[in-house]
Short mmCIF file of C-alpha atoms in Angstrom, two decimals:
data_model
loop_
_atom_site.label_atom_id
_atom_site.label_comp_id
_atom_site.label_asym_id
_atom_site.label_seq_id
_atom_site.Cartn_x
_atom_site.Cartn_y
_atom_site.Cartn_z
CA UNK A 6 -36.04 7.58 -5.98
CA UNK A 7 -33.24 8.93 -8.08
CA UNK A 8 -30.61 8.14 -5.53
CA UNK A 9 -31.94 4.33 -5.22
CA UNK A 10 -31.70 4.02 -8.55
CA UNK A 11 -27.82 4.89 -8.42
CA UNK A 12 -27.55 2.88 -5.45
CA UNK A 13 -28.66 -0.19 -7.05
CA UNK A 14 -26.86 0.17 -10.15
CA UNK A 15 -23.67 0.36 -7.75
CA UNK A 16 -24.56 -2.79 -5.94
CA UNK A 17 -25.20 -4.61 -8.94
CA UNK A 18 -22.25 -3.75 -10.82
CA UNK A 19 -20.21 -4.72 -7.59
CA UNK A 20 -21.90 -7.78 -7.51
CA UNK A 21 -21.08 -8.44 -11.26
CA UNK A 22 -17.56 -7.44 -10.50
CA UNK A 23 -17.89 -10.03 -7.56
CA UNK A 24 -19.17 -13.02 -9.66
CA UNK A 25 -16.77 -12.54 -12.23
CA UNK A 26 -13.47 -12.60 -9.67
CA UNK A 27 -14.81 -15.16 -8.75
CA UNK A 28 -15.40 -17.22 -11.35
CA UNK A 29 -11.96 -16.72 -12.80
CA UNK A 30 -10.55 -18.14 -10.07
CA UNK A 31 -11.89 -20.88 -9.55
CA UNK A 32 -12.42 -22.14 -13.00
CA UNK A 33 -8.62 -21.36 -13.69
CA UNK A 34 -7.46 -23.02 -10.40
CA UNK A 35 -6.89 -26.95 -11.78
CA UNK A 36 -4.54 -24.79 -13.77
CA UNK A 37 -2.52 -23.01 -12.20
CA UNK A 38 0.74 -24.59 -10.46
CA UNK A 39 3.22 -23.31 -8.03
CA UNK A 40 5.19 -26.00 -7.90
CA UNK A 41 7.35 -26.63 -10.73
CA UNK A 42 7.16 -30.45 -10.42
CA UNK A 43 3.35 -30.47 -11.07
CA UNK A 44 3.77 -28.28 -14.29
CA UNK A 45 2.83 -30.51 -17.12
CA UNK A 46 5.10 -29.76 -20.37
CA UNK A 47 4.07 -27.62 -22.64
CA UNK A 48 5.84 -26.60 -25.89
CA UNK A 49 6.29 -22.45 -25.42
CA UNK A 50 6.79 -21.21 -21.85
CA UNK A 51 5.77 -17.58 -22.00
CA UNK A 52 6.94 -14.82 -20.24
CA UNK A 53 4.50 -11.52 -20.17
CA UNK A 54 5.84 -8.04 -20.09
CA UNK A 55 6.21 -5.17 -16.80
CA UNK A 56 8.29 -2.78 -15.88
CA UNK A 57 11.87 -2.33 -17.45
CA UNK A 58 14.97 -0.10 -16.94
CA UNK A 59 17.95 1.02 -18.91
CA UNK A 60 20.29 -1.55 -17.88
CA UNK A 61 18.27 -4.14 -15.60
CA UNK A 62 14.77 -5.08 -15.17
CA UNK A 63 11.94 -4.83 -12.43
CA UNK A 64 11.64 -7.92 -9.91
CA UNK A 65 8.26 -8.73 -11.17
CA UNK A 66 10.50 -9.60 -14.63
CA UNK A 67 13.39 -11.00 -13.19
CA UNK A 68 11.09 -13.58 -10.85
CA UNK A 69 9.50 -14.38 -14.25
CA UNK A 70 12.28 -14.99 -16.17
CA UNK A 71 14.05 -16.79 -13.36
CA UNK A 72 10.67 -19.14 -13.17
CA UNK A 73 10.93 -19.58 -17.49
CA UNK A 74 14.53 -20.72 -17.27
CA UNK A 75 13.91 -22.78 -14.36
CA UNK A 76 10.93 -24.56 -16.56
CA UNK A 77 13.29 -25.16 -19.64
CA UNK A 78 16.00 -26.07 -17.60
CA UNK A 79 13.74 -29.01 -16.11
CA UNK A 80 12.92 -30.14 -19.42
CA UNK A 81 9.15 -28.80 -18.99
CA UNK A 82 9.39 -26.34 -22.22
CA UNK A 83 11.40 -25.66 -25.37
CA UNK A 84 10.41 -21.78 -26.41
CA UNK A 85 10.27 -18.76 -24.79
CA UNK A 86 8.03 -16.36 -26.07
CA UNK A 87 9.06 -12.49 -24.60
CA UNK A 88 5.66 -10.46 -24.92
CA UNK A 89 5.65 -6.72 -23.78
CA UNK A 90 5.78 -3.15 -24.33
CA UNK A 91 7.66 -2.28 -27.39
CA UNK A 92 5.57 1.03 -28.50
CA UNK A 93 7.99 3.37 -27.96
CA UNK A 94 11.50 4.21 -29.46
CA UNK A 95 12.42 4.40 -26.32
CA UNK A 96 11.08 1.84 -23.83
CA UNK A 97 11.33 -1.52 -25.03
CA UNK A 98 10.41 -4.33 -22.34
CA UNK A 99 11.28 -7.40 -24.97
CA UNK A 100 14.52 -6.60 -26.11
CA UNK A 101 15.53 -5.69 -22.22
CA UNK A 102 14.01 -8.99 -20.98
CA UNK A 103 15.91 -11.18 -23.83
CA UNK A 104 19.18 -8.80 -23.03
CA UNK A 105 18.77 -9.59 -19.45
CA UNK A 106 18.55 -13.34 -20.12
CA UNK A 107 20.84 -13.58 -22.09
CA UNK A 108 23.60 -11.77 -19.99
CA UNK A 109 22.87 -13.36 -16.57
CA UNK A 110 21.58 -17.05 -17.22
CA UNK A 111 22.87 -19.93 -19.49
CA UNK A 112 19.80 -19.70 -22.28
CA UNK A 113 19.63 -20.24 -25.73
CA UNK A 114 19.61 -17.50 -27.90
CA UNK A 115 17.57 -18.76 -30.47
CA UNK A 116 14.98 -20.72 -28.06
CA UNK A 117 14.05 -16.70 -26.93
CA UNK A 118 11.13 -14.96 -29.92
CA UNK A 119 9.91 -11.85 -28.81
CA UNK A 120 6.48 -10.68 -29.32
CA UNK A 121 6.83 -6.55 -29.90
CA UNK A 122 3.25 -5.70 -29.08
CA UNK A 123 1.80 -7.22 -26.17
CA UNK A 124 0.68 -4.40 -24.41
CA UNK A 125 -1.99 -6.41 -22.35
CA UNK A 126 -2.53 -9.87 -20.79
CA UNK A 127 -4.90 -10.11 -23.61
CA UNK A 128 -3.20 -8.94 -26.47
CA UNK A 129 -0.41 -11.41 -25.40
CA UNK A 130 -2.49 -14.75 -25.75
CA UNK A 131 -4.27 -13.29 -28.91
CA UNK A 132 -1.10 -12.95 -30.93
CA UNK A 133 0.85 -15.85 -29.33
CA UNK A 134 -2.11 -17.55 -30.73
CA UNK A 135 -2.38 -15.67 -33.81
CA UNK A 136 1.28 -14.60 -34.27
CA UNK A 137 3.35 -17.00 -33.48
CA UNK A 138 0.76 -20.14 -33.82
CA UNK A 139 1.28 -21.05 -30.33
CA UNK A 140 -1.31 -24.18 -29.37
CA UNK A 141 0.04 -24.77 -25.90
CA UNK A 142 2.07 -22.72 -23.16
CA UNK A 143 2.85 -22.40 -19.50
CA UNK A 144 2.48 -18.48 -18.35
CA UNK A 145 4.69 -17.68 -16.18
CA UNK A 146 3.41 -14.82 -13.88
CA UNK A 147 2.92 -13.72 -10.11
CA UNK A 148 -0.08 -15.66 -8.20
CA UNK A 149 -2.29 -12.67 -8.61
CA UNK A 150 -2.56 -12.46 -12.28
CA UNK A 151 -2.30 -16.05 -13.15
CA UNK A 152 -6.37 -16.91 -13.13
CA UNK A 153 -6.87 -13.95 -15.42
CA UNK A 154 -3.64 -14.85 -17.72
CA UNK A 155 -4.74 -18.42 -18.01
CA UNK A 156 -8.84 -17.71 -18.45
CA UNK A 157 -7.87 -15.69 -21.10
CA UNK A 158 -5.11 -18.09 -22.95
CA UNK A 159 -7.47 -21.01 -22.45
CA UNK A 160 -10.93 -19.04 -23.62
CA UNK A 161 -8.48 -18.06 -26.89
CA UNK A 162 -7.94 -21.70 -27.26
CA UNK A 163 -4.57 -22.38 -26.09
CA UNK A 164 -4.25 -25.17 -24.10
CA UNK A 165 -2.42 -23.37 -21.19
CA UNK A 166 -1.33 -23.70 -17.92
CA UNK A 167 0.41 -21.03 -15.75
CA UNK A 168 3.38 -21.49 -13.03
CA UNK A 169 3.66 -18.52 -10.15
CA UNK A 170 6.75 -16.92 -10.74
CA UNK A 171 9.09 -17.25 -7.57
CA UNK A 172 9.18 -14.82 -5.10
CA UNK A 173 13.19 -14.42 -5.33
CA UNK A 174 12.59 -10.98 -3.36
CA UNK A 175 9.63 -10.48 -1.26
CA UNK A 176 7.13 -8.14 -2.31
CA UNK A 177 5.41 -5.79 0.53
CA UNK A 178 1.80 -6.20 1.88
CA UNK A 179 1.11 -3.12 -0.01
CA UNK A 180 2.08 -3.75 -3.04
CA UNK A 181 0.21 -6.94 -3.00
CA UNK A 182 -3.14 -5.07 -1.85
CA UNK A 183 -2.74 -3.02 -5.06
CA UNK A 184 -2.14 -5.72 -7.25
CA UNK A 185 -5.53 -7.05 -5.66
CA UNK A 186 -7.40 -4.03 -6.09
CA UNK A 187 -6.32 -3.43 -9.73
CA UNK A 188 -6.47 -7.21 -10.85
CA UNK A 189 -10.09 -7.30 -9.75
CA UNK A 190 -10.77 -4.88 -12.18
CA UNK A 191 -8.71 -6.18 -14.89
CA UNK A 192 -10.32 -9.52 -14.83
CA UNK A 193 -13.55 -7.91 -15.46
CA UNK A 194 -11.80 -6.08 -18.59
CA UNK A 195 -10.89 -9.88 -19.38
CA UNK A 196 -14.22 -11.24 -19.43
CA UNK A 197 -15.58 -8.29 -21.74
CA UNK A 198 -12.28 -8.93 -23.80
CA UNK A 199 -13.05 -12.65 -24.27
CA UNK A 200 -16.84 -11.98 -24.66
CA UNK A 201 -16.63 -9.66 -27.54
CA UNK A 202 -13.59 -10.96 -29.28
CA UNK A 203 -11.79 -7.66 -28.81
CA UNK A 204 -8.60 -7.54 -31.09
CA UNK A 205 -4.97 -6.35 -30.42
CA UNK A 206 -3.80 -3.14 -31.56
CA UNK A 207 -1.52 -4.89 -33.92
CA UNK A 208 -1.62 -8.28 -35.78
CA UNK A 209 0.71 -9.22 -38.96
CA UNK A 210 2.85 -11.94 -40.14
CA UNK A 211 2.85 -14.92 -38.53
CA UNK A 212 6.22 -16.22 -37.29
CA UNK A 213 5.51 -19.69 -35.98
CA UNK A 214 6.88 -20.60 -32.53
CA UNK A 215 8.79 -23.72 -34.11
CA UNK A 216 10.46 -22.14 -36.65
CA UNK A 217 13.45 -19.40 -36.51
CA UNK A 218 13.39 -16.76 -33.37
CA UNK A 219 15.41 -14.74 -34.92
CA UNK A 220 12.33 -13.72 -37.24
CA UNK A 221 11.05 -11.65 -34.43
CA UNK A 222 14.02 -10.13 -33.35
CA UNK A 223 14.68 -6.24 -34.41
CA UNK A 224 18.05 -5.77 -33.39
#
């Protein structure tokens, strides 16, 4: 009896886990664009956080910064907003995104504000929304984590689209599997985010999207 009573609690959570995946997807689909064209123009094109190193940045960052500049270039934003992983003295994802911009493409300094504590998808759209009064965006992210990125922006009340970031290298079969297996969970995260109005680790002053970038910088 015992053991059918784990047993179902398994299947049902898998089902949950099922519904919500699925869901997300498809309620975020008229939304999401991967072809830059069909992106309608928003005011703040913004670029989430990964993996940075000392001097350069991961690929997931560089295909979403090349996918940002490409959108400003074609006239379908004005801002960038730089959200990421700045917790640490020593590993700071927003200042090594904006560096990395700045060095290797033709942007504009003070178009690029950078958002110090994004350490989530979620925490992201709350203080873009919050922070830096953004009303609407295109997210610029990989085709895997776009439904999740714009379900949350949208549910936060940002009137968002998102663009998959190009593919400028392509990414193994593996890697994409695990990006599958962990996004499935992370949407589920999302919808107990949204549901419970979860708040960021950090909030503060607000430094509106329109106004002066430099306001955000720290160095």
């Amino acid at each position: 009896m015992f053991f059918i009573f784990i047993l179902s609690l398994f299947l049902a959570a898998g089902l949950f886990c099922v519904v919500v995946n699925v869901s997300m997807i498809l309620s975020s689909r008229p939304y999401v664009f991967s072809s830059i064209k069909d992106v309608p123009e928003k005011y703040t094109v913004i670029v989430p956080g990964a993996k940075v190193y000392k001097t350069t940045v991961s690929h997931v960052v560089r295909d979403r910064i090349e996918g940002a500049i490409n959108l400003v270039h074609d006239g379908k934003c004005e801002r960038y907003l730089v959200s990421g992983d700045h917790g640490q003295k020593d590993y700071d994802e927003v200042n090594g995104i904006k560096d990395f911009m700045c060095k290797n493409y033709i942007v504009e300094e003070s178009d690029i504000f950078l958002d110090h504590a994004g350490f989530s998808t979620y925490e992201t759209m709350y203080r873009a929304r919050d922070i830096f009064c953004v009303k609407d965006a295109v997210i610029v992210t990989q085709k895997c984590f776009a439904p999740r990125a714009v379900y949350i922006a949208r549910k936060l009340g940002i009137d968002a689209v998102a663009y998959e970031a190009p593919e400028l290298a392509r990414y193994s079969d593996r890697i994409k599997i695990s990006w599958q297996v962990r996004e499935a969970l992370a949407r589920v995260k999302a919808f107990f985010d949204v549901t419970f109005h979860a708040k960021p680790k950090y909030l503060g002053d607000q430094i509106p999207i329109t106004e002066d970038a430099s306001a955000s910088w720290d160095k």
